[in-house]
Coordinates of C-alpha atoms in Angstrom, one line a residue:
Chain A
M1 CA 0.0 0.1 0.0
D2 CA 1.6 3.3 -1.0
S3 CA 1.6 6.0 1.7
V4 CA -0.2 9.4 1.2
L5 CA 1.3 10.9 4.5
E6 CA 4.4 9.9 6.0
L7 CA 6.1 11.2 9.1
N8 CA 9.6 10.3 9.7
Q9 CA 11.0 11.3 13.0
A10 CA 9.3 14.6 12.8
V11 CA 9.9 17.0 15.6
K12 CA 8.3 20.1 16.3
D13 CA 10.2 22.1 19.0
Y14 CA 7.9 25.1 20.4
G15 CA 10.6 26.1 23.0
S16 CA 8.2 25.5 25.9
R17 CA 7.3 22.0 24.7
V18 CA 8.6 19.5 22.2
I19 CA 6.2 17.4 20.0
G20 CA 7.7 14.3 18.6
P21 CA 9.8 12.5 17.3
L22 CA 6.8 11.3 15.6
S23 CA 7.0 8.5 12.8
F24 CA 3.8 6.9 11.1
S25 CA 2.5 6.6 7.7
V26 CA -1.1 6.5 6.3
G27 CA -1.9 4.3 3.3
R28 CA -3.9 5.2 0.5
G29 CA -7.6 4.0 1.3
E30 CA -7.3 4.1 4.9
V31 CA -9.3 5.8 7.4
V32 CA -7.2 6.8 10.2
G33 CA -8.4 8.1 13.5
L34 CA -5.9 10.6 15.1
L35 CA -6.3 10.3 18.9
G36 CA -4.8 12.1 21.9
P37 CA -5.7 14.6 24.6
N38 CA -5.7 18.3 23.9
G39 CA -2.0 19.4 23.4
S40 CA -0.9 15.9 22.7
G41 CA 0.4 16.7 19.2
K42 CA -2.6 15.9 16.9
S43 CA -2.9 19.3 15.7
T44 CA 0.6 19.9 15.2
S45 CA 0.8 16.5 13.2
I46 CA -2.0 17.8 10.9
R47 CA -0.4 21.2 10.5
M48 CA 2.9 19.8 9.5
A49 CA 1.2 17.4 7.2
L50 CA -0.4 20.5 5.5
G51 CA 2.7 22.3 5.3
L52 CA 1.3 25.1 7.7
A53 CA 4.0 24.4 10.2
R54 CA 7.6 23.3 9.3
P55 CA 9.0 20.3 11.5
T56 CA 12.2 21.5 13.5
T57 CA 13.9 18.2 12.7
G58 CA 12.8 15.0 10.7
E59 CA 10.7 14.8 7.5
V60 CA 7.0 15.0 6.5
R61 CA 6.1 13.7 3.1
L62 CA 2.6 14.4 1.8
M63 CA 1.8 12.7 -1.5
G64 CA 5.5 11.9 -1.7
M65 CA 6.5 15.4 -1.6
D66 CA 7.5 18.1 1.2
P67 CA 4.3 19.8 2.0
Y68 CA 6.1 22.8 3.2
R69 CA 8.6 23.4 0.3
Q70 CA 6.5 22.0 -2.5
H71 CA 3.2 23.1 -1.0
S72 CA 1.4 24.0 -4.0
R73 CA 2.1 20.5 -5.6
A74 CA 1.8 18.4 -2.4
L75 CA -1.6 19.7 -1.4
V76 CA -3.2 18.9 -4.9
G77 CA -5.9 16.4 -4.0
V78 CA -5.9 17.1 -0.3
G79 CA -9.1 18.6 1.4
Y80 CA -8.9 19.9 5.1
S81 CA -11.6 20.8 7.5
P82 CA -10.5 22.7 10.3
E83 CA -12.1 22.8 13.8
L84 CA -14.8 25.4 14.3
P85 CA -15.1 28.4 13.5
N86 CA -12.4 29.1 11.0
L87 CA -14.4 30.1 8.2
Q88 CA -14.8 33.7 6.9
T89 CA -17.9 34.8 8.5
F90 CA -18.5 37.7 6.0
M91 CA -18.9 35.4 3.1
T92 CA -21.7 33.3 1.8
P93 CA -21.2 29.5 1.5
A94 CA -21.3 30.0 -2.2
E95 CA -18.8 32.7 -2.3
L96 CA -16.4 30.5 0.1
L97 CA -16.7 27.7 -2.3
T98 CA -16.1 30.0 -5.2
L99 CA -12.9 31.3 -3.6
V100 CA -11.7 27.7 -2.8
G101 CA -12.5 26.6 -6.4
R102 CA -10.3 29.6 -7.7
E103 CA -7.5 28.4 -5.2
L104 CA -7.7 25.0 -6.5
S105 CA -7.3 26.5 -10.1
L106 CA -10.9 25.2 -11.2
K107 CA -12.6 26.6 -14.2
R108 CA -15.6 28.9 -13.7
S109 CA -17.8 26.2 -15.3
E110 CA -16.5 23.6 -13.0
I111 CA -16.9 25.9 -9.7
D112 CA -20.4 26.5 -10.9
A113 CA -21.1 22.8 -11.3
Q114 CA -19.4 21.7 -8.2
T115 CA -20.7 24.4 -5.8
P116 CA -24.5 23.2 -5.7
K117 CA -23.3 19.5 -5.7
V118 CA -21.2 19.9 -2.7
L119 CA -23.4 22.1 -0.9
E120 CA -26.4 19.7 -1.4
N121 CA -24.2 16.8 -0.2
V122 CA -23.7 18.5 3.1
G123 CA -27.4 19.8 3.4
L124 CA -26.6 23.5 2.8
L125 CA -27.9 24.3 -0.8
A126 CA -30.8 26.2 0.8
Y127 CA -28.3 28.4 2.5
R128 CA -25.8 29.0 -0.2
D129 CA -26.6 32.8 0.0
Y130 CA -26.7 33.3 3.7
R131 CA -23.9 35.0 5.5
I132 CA -21.7 32.3 7.1
G133 CA -21.9 34.4 10.4
K134 CA -25.4 33.9 10.4
L135 CA -25.1 30.1 10.2
S136 CA -25.6 27.8 13.1
K137 CA -22.4 26.0 14.5
G138 CA -23.5 22.8 13.0
M139 CA -24.0 24.5 9.5
V140 CA -20.7 26.0 9.6
Q141 CA -19.2 22.7 10.6
R142 CA -21.0 21.2 7.5
L143 CA -19.5 24.0 5.3
S144 CA -16.1 23.3 6.5
V145 CA -16.4 19.7 5.2
A146 CA -18.0 21.1 2.1
Q147 CA -14.9 23.4 1.3
A148 CA -12.8 20.3 2.0
M149 CA -14.6 18.4 -0.6
M150 CA -14.3 21.0 -3.4
G151 CA -12.4 19.8 -6.4
S152 CA -12.8 16.1 -5.6
P153 CA -9.9 15.4 -3.3
S154 CA -8.4 12.1 -2.8
L155 CA -7.3 12.7 0.8
L156 CA -9.3 14.3 3.6
I157 CA -8.1 15.6 6.6
L158 CA -10.7 16.4 9.0
D159 CA -10.3 18.0 12.4
E160 CA -13.1 17.2 14.8
P161 CA -15.5 16.7 11.7
M162 CA -18.7 15.8 14.0
I163 CA -18.6 18.5 16.5
G164 CA -21.6 20.4 16.6
I165 CA -23.5 18.5 14.2
D166 CA -26.9 17.1 15.2
P167 CA -27.3 13.3 15.2
A168 CA -29.2 13.3 11.8
G169 CA -26.1 15.2 10.5
V170 CA -23.8 12.8 12.0
V171 CA -25.3 9.6 10.3
H172 CA -25.5 11.7 7.0
F173 CA -21.7 12.5 7.3
R174 CA -20.8 8.9 8.2
S175 CA -22.5 8.1 4.9
I176 CA -20.7 10.6 3.0
F177 CA -17.3 9.7 4.4
R178 CA -18.0 6.0 3.8
E179 CA -19.0 6.8 0.2
F180 CA -15.7 8.9 -0.3
V181 CA -13.6 6.0 1.0
S182 CA -15.5 3.4 -1.1
G183 CA -14.4 5.7 -4.2
G184 CA -10.8 5.3 -3.2
G185 CA -10.3 8.2 -0.9
T186 CA -8.4 8.3 2.2
I187 CA -9.3 10.1 5.6
I188 CA -7.2 11.2 8.4
M189 CA -9.6 12.2 11.2
S190 CA -8.6 13.8 14.5
S191 CA -11.5 13.3 16.9
H192 CA -12.3 13.0 20.5
I193 CA -15.6 10.8 20.0
M194 CA -14.3 7.4 20.3
S195 CA -17.6 5.7 19.0
E196 CA -17.2 8.0 15.8
V197 CA -13.7 6.7 15.6
E198 CA -14.8 3.1 15.9
N199 CA -17.7 3.5 13.4
L200 CA -15.5 5.0 10.8
C201 CA -11.9 4.3 11.1
S202 CA -9.8 1.2 10.0
S203 CA -6.9 2.1 12.1
V204 CA -5.9 4.7 14.7
A205 CA -2.7 6.8 15.6
V206 CA -2.7 7.5 19.1
V207 CA -0.4 10.4 20.3
H208 CA 0.2 11.5 23.9
S209 CA 2.7 14.1 25.2
G210 CA 4.0 14.5 21.8
K211 CA 4.8 11.0 21.3
L212 CA 3.1 8.2 19.3
V213 CA 1.5 5.7 21.7
F214 CA 0.0 3.1 19.2
R215 CA -0.4 3.0 15.4
G216 CA -2.6 0.1 14.0
G217 CA -6.0 -1.5 13.7
I218 CA -8.8 -0.6 16.0
S219 CA -9.2 -4.2 17.4
D220 CA -5.3 -4.5 18.0
F221 CA -5.5 -1.1 19.7
I222 CA -8.3 -2.4 22.2
E223 CA -6.6 -5.7 22.5
S224 CA -3.1 -4.2 23.3
S225 CA -4.5 -1.6 25.4
L226 CA -7.2 -3.6 27.7
N227 CA -6.2 -6.4 30.0
S228 CA -9.6 -7.9 29.4
R229 CA -12.4 -7.7 26.8
L230 CA -16.0 -7.1 27.4
I231 CA -18.6 -9.1 25.5
L232 CA -22.2 -8.1 25.8
V233 CA -24.8 -10.9 25.0
E234 CA -28.7 -10.2 24.9
V235 CA -30.9 -13.1 25.5
R236 CA -34.4 -13.8 25.7
T237 CA -34.3 -15.8 28.9
P238 CA -31.3 -15.3 31.0
S239 CA -31.2 -18.2 33.7
P240 CA -28.6 -19.0 36.4
A241 CA -28.0 -22.1 34.7
L242 CA -26.9 -20.3 31.7
V243 CA -24.6 -18.0 34.0
E244 CA -23.1 -20.9 35.3
K245 CA -22.4 -22.6 32.0
L246 CA -20.8 -19.4 30.7
R247 CA -18.7 -18.9 33.7
V248 CA -16.9 -22.3 33.2
I249 CA -15.8 -21.5 29.6
P250 CA -11.9 -21.3 29.6
G251 CA -11.1 -17.7 29.4
V252 CA -14.1 -16.2 30.9
R253 CA -13.3 -14.2 34.0
S254 CA -16.6 -13.2 35.1
V255 CA -20.1 -13.2 34.1
T256 CA -22.7 -10.5 35.1
A257 CA -26.6 -10.9 34.6
T258 CA -28.8 -7.8 34.2
E259 CA -32.4 -8.0 32.8
G260 CA -32.1 -9.5 29.3
S261 CA -28.4 -9.2 28.9
L262 CA -25.1 -10.7 30.1
A263 CA -21.8 -8.8 30.5
I264 CA -18.9 -11.4 30.1
T265 CA -15.5 -10.5 30.9
A266 CA -12.9 -12.4 29.0
E267 CA -9.2 -12.8 29.2
K268 CA -7.0 -10.7 27.0
G269 CA -6.0 -12.3 23.6
T270 CA -9.2 -14.7 23.5
D271 CA -12.2 -14.4 21.3
L272 CA -14.7 -16.4 23.0
R273 CA -17.9 -15.1 21.1
S274 CA -18.3 -18.5 19.2
E275 CA -18.0 -20.5 22.4
I276 CA -20.3 -18.1 24.2
S277 CA -22.9 -18.2 21.3
S278 CA -22.9 -22.0 21.4
A279 CA -23.4 -22.3 25.0
V280 CA -26.5 -19.7 24.8
V281 CA -27.9 -21.9 21.8
A282 CA -27.4 -25.1 23.7
M283 CA -29.3 -23.8 26.6
D284 CA -32.1 -22.5 24.3
A285 CA -31.9 -19.2 25.8
G286 CA -32.9 -17.1 22.7
L287 CA -29.7 -15.4 21.5
L288 CA -30.6 -12.1 20.5
S289 CA -27.3 -10.3 20.0
I290 CA -23.5 -10.9 20.8
G291 CA -20.5 -8.3 20.4
Y292 CA -17.9 -6.6 22.1
S293 CA -18.9 -3.6 24.4
R294 CA -19.0 -0.3 22.3
S295 CA -17.3 1.4 25.3
E296 CA -14.1 -0.7 24.9
I297 CA -12.5 1.7 22.6
D298 CA -13.1 4.5 25.1
E299 CA -11.5 2.4 27.9
A300 CA -8.7 1.3 25.6
Y301 CA -8.0 4.9 24.8
V302 CA -7.8 5.7 28.5
A303 CA -5.6 2.6 29.3
A304 CA -3.3 3.7 26.4
I305 CA -3.1 7.2 27.7
R306 CA -2.6 6.2 31.2
G307 CA -0.2 3.6 30.3
S308 CA 1.9 6.0 28.2
G309 CA 1.9 8.8 30.8
Chain B
M1 CA 3.3 32.3 -9.5
N2 CA -0.3 31.7 -10.8
L3 CA -1.6 35.2 -11.6
E4 CA -5.3 34.0 -11.5
R5 CA -4.9 32.9 -8.0
V6 CA -3.3 36.2 -7.1
L7 CA -6.2 37.9 -8.5
A8 CA -8.8 35.7 -6.5
F9 CA -6.9 36.7 -3.2
A10 CA -6.8 40.2 -4.3
R11 CA -10.6 40.0 -4.7
Y12 CA -11.1 38.3 -1.5
E13 CA -8.8 40.7 0.4
I14 CA -11.0 43.6 -0.9
R15 CA -14.2 41.8 0.2
R16 CA -12.7 41.1 3.3
A17 CA -11.4 44.6 4.2
T18 CA -14.8 46.3 3.1
A19 CA -16.6 43.8 5.4
R20 CA -14.7 45.6 8.4
K21 CA -17.0 48.3 9.8
K22 CA -14.1 50.2 11.1
V23 CA -12.5 50.4 7.5
L24 CA -15.8 51.5 6.1
V25 CA -16.3 54.0 8.7
L26 CA -12.8 55.5 8.0
V27 CA -13.6 55.5 4.2
V28 CA -16.8 57.3 4.9
V29 CA -15.0 59.9 7.3
T30 CA -12.4 60.3 4.6
I31 CA -15.0 61.3 2.0
L32 CA -16.8 63.6 4.3
I33 CA -13.5 65.4 5.0
S34 CA -12.8 65.9 1.3
T35 CA -16.3 67.2 0.6
I36 CA -17.9 68.9 3.8
P37 CA -15.1 71.6 4.3
V38 CA -15.8 72.9 0.8
V39 CA -19.5 73.2 1.4
L40 CA -18.6 75.0 4.7
I41 CA -16.5 77.4 3.0
R42 CA -19.2 78.4 0.5
S43 CA -21.7 78.8 3.4
V44 CA -19.6 80.6 6.1
G45 CA -16.4 81.6 4.7
G46 CA -16.6 82.0 1.0
S47 CA -16.0 85.7 1.2
L48 CA -12.6 85.0 2.7
L49 CA -11.1 83.7 -0.7
P50 CA -10.9 85.9 -3.7
P51 CA -13.5 84.8 -6.4
D52 CA -10.5 84.2 -8.7
D53 CA -9.5 81.3 -6.6
Y54 CA -12.8 79.7 -6.7
P55 CA -11.8 77.4 -9.8
Y56 CA -9.0 75.9 -7.7
L57 CA -10.9 74.9 -4.4
W58 CA -10.7 71.2 -5.5
V59 CA -7.1 71.4 -4.2
F60 CA -8.4 71.6 -0.7
G61 CA -10.0 68.2 -0.5
V62 CA -7.4 66.4 -2.6
F63 CA -4.5 67.7 -0.4
V64 CA -6.0 68.0 3.0
V65 CA -7.2 64.4 3.1
Q66 CA -3.8 63.4 1.7
G67 CA -2.1 64.7 4.6
F68 CA -3.5 62.8 7.5
F69 CA -6.6 60.5 6.6
L70 CA -5.3 58.7 3.6
P71 CA -2.2 57.5 5.5
F72 CA -4.4 56.5 8.2
T73 CA -6.9 54.7 6.2
A74 CA -3.9 52.8 4.7
L75 CA -2.7 51.9 8.0
L76 CA -6.2 50.6 9.0
I77 CA -6.5 48.6 5.9
A78 CA -3.0 46.9 5.9
A79 CA -2.7 46.5 9.6
G80 CA -5.2 43.7 9.7
S81 CA -4.6 42.2 6.3
M82 CA -2.5 39.5 7.5
S83 CA -2.9 39.6 11.2
E84 CA -6.8 39.1 11.3
E85 CA -6.5 36.2 9.0
Y86 CA -4.2 34.3 11.6
E87 CA -6.7 35.7 14.7
Q88 CA -9.6 34.1 12.8
G89 CA -7.9 31.0 11.9
T90 CA -8.8 31.7 8.3
A91 CA -5.2 31.7 7.0
E92 CA -5.2 28.1 7.9
V93 CA -7.9 27.3 5.5
L94 CA -6.7 29.4 2.6
L95 CA -3.0 28.2 3.0
S96 CA -4.1 24.4 3.3
K97 CA -4.9 24.7 -0.5
P98 CA -2.4 24.1 -3.1
V99 CA -1.4 27.7 -3.4
T100 CA 2.0 29.1 -3.0
R101 CA 2.8 31.5 -0.2
D102 CA 4.0 34.0 -3.0
E103 CA 0.4 33.8 -4.3
Y104 CA -1.3 34.6 -1.1
F105 CA 1.0 37.4 0.0
A106 CA 0.9 39.1 -3.3
G107 CA -2.8 38.8 -3.4
K108 CA -3.4 39.9 0.0
F109 CA -1.1 43.1 -0.6
L110 CA -2.6 44.0 -4.1
G111 CA -6.1 43.7 -2.7
G112 CA -5.5 46.1 0.0
Y113 CA -3.5 48.4 -2.1
A114 CA -6.1 48.3 -4.6
L115 CA -8.7 49.2 -1.9
I116 CA -6.8 52.3 -0.8
T117 CA -6.1 53.3 -4.4
G118 CA -9.9 53.2 -4.9
V119 CA -10.3 55.5 -1.8
I120 CA -7.7 57.9 -3.1
V121 CA -9.4 58.1 -6.6
L122 CA -12.9 58.2 -4.9
N123 CA -11.6 61.1 -2.7
A124 CA -10.3 63.2 -5.7
I125 CA -13.5 62.6 -7.6
L126 CA -15.7 63.7 -4.7
S127 CA -13.3 66.7 -4.0
V128 CA -13.6 68.1 -7.5
T129 CA -17.4 67.2 -7.4
A130 CA -18.1 69.0 -4.4
A131 CA -15.9 72.1 -5.3
T132 CA -17.6 72.3 -8.9
F133 CA -21.3 72.1 -7.1
T134 CA -20.2 74.9 -4.4
F135 CA -18.1 77.1 -6.4
G136 CA -18.7 76.5 -9.9
V137 CA -16.3 75.0 -12.8
Q138 CA -13.0 74.0 -11.5
E139 CA -9.9 74.6 -13.5
A140 CA -6.3 73.2 -13.7
L141 CA -7.4 69.7 -13.5
L142 CA -5.1 68.4 -16.1
V143 CA -2.6 68.1 -13.0
L144 CA -5.2 65.9 -11.0
P145 CA -4.3 62.5 -12.5
A146 CA -0.5 63.0 -11.9
V147 CA -1.4 64.1 -8.2
V148 CA -3.7 61.3 -7.5
L149 CA -1.0 58.9 -8.9
S150 CA 1.5 60.3 -6.8
Q151 CA -0.9 59.9 -3.8
V152 CA -1.4 56.2 -4.6
Y153 CA 2.2 55.9 -4.8
S154 CA 2.9 57.8 -1.4
A155 CA 0.4 55.4 0.4
L156 CA 2.9 52.8 -0.3
V157 CA 5.0 53.8 2.7
F158 CA 2.4 53.3 5.6
F159 CA 0.6 50.6 3.8
S160 CA 3.8 48.5 3.7
V161 CA 4.8 49.5 7.3
A162 CA 1.4 48.4 8.6
F163 CA 1.2 45.3 6.3
M164 CA 4.8 44.3 7.7
S165 CA 3.8 45.0 11.3
G166 CA 0.7 43.0 10.8
E167 CA 2.5 39.9 9.6
L168 CA 5.3 40.3 12.4
V169 CA 3.2 40.8 15.5
R170 CA 0.2 38.6 14.0
R171 CA -2.4 40.6 16.3
S172 CA -4.4 43.1 14.5
S173 CA -4.8 45.9 17.3
L174 CA -1.0 45.6 18.2
S175 CA 0.1 46.0 14.5
Y176 CA -2.4 49.0 14.0
I177 CA -1.0 50.7 17.3
I178 CA 2.7 49.9 16.1
A179 CA 2.0 51.4 12.5
S180 CA 0.2 54.3 14.0
A181 CA 3.0 55.0 16.5
V182 CA 5.6 55.0 13.5
Y183 CA 3.3 57.4 11.4
F184 CA 2.6 59.8 14.5
T185 CA 6.2 59.6 15.8
S186 CA 7.3 60.5 12.3
E187 CA 4.8 63.3 12.2
V188 CA 5.8 64.7 15.7
A189 CA 9.5 64.2 14.9
G190 CA 9.1 66.3 11.8
I191 CA 7.4 69.1 13.4
V192 CA 10.2 69.1 16.1
L193 CA 13.0 69.0 13.8
R194 CA 11.6 71.8 11.6
A195 CA 11.1 73.8 14.7
I196 CA 14.8 73.3 15.8
Y197 CA 16.0 74.1 12.4
G198 CA 14.1 77.2 12.3
I199 CA 15.5 78.4 15.5
T200 CA 18.9 77.1 15.2
G201 CA 19.4 77.2 11.5
N202 CA 21.4 73.8 11.8
A203 CA 20.9 71.9 8.6
F204 CA 21.5 68.7 10.4
Y205 CA 18.0 68.7 11.9
Q206 CA 16.6 69.3 8.4
Q207 CA 18.7 66.6 7.0
I208 CA 17.2 64.2 9.6
N209 CA 13.7 65.5 8.6
V210 CA 13.8 64.9 5.0
F211 CA 14.6 61.2 5.7
L212 CA 11.5 60.5 8.0
P213 CA 8.9 58.4 6.3
T214 CA 6.0 61.1 6.6
T215 CA 8.3 63.6 4.6
P216 CA 8.3 61.9 1.2
V217 CA 4.6 61.0 1.7
T218 CA 3.6 64.7 2.2
S219 CA 6.2 66.1 -0.3
L220 CA 5.6 64.0 -3.3
P221 CA 2.0 65.0 -4.3
L222 CA 3.1 68.6 -3.9
Q223 CA 6.2 68.1 -5.9
V224 CA 4.1 66.6 -8.6
G225 CA 1.1 69.1 -8.3
L226 CA 2.7 72.6 -7.6
P227 CA 4.4 73.1 -11.0
G228 CA 1.1 72.6 -12.7
L229 CA -1.0 74.5 -10.4
P230 CA -1.9 78.3 -10.9
A231 CA -1.0 81.0 -8.2
G232 CA -4.7 80.8 -7.0
A233 CA -4.5 77.2 -6.2
K234 CA -1.2 77.5 -4.5
F235 CA -2.6 80.5 -2.4
I236 CA -5.3 77.8 -1.3
L237 CA -2.4 75.4 -0.4
S238 CA -0.4 77.8 1.5
F239 CA -3.8 78.6 3.3
I240 CA -4.1 75.1 4.5
G241 CA -0.5 74.8 5.5
S242 CA 0.9 72.7 2.6
G243 CA 3.9 74.3 1.2
P244 CA 6.7 73.3 -1.1
T245 CA 9.3 71.0 0.2
E246 CA 13.1 71.4 -0.1
T247 CA 13.8 67.8 -1.4
S248 CA 13.7 66.6 -5.2
L249 CA 11.0 64.7 -6.7
T250 CA 13.5 61.8 -7.5
F251 CA 14.6 61.9 -3.9
S252 CA 10.9 61.4 -2.7
L253 CA 10.4 58.6 -5.2
G254 CA 13.3 56.9 -4.2
L255 CA 12.8 57.3 -0.5
I256 CA 9.0 56.0 -0.7
A257 CA 10.4 53.2 -2.7
L258 CA 13.0 52.3 -0.2
Y259 CA 10.6 52.3 2.8
A260 CA 7.9 50.3 0.9
L261 CA 10.6 47.7 -0.5
A262 CA 12.3 47.2 2.9
A263 CA 8.9 46.7 4.8
T264 CA 7.6 44.6 2.2
L265 CA 10.6 42.3 2.1
I266 CA 10.7 41.9 5.8
A267 CA 7.3 40.8 5.7
R268 CA 7.6 38.5 3.0
S269 CA 10.6 37.0 4.4
Y270 CA 9.0 36.5 7.8
F271 CA 6.0 35.0 6.0
N272 CA 8.2 32.5 4.3
L273 CA 9.9 31.4 7.4
A274 CA 7.3 31.3 10.0
D275 CA 4.5 28.8 10.5
V276 CA 1.0 29.7 9.7
A277 CA -0.2 31.1 13.1
K278 CA -2.8 29.1 14.8
R279 CA -6.2 30.8 15.4
V280 CA -6.3 33.0 18.7
A281 CA -8.8 31.5 21.2

């Protein structure tokens, strides 16, 4: 897999604090969640990737080029959506997208064709001539993503893209991003919303105190960070006998039964979902669903940060 | 450098600057200053001027505004040009696209400069119009284009200084204060040095005075305009305190170029070396 972004021992020395050395790469077609507490180095990584900040030492390559020295070539095909509210409040969405189109050297006809499409895609077509300063926080966030998608980029760098967006918008954005990735696009997404990262990303890069703590797949991240796995099972008729049967499965540490569901703590490095399913079916308890807890990524994140601190 | 992108940034800068209320207010004040006094002269003090001078009253608006309000407007437009983009985080968005820093810098500079050019041209047109409506047909207007051109060129000094301070300090209020301080210090120093020269007759003080940034800015339009103006117009200029200067036209042109070039080069070098500042929380 060829890399769209590579950080090689990149260090940013701010004097009072140092970010790095950071080394990781992002392959084409990946959806990478960039995780870390505030001030950990996520924004610095993004800014170095975009050529907005120059690494003090080390190297950053975007699309195989130095984004600082070869800015206008390295940034071709890259869309960036910053955190709120870095958009020109005095402009209208249509004017902003026209400006972006001109920055991308699009022809007038291309700008005219793309602007309504992009605005419709993010649900802002009706607001194309409103002043950005009059739009709600969520709408500005949508517009931020819209301007990043002008010119049909192949790489999207999104800084907290879901902040301020209503639940329907979140669902809509997920589908937009999935469609983008299915078309061959790559996404690097900084976020504090772990469930969103789990939902969208294929892998994560976790930074803490300026250092890379983890880089890899989400399940590997959870596996490596947590000492145990939490499996949630929904059954129609949970019985003490079922709980007892599950408790004796090798690798199961504990089973907690609540109304209609069972929380099973399994040892690290095991995948007991198949054994548990078989046991529930054998007891005729009416298996409704089985899966790892959605909160695992939150716990893994906290564990990883604590572990590295 | 892609010229279309430069022009796109220039248009954007004009749009951005005119969206700022304080810039609009200052432009309106500049326009009022160029028109209202002529109307007031007509209504209260028209008799103070000999009727033979009425055809030259346009010089009042053109030169009085040049002396103070145009440098001030140039400062206000330029001081926020780079710095406000950093403060609001919009520079990040604009520079995260495949553009060069040269294109962005040139576009911002040209856009702001085009705006101050527009203000100068508008001021001249309104001055002539106001004088025509109040005192009848104006004469010796052939010199006006050259005067306006010299005013546009003179505006480069404080426009560049404010543009530079905006880039260096990256805070609009601070850059405006710094650039204004340079302007006022130069003005006051000029007055003091001329006074000392007048008292002592020591040419050294006059030598320092001619190198101050305000000196060529004030002198150049007069050096360009005075040779083409009749005695009546010169009388009005002396009436408002604008007299000829001791330096040559070439000296003023050169000194303006020197100040503007130095400030622009410093700003450009810093912009090239420094990171794009993050939004101010």
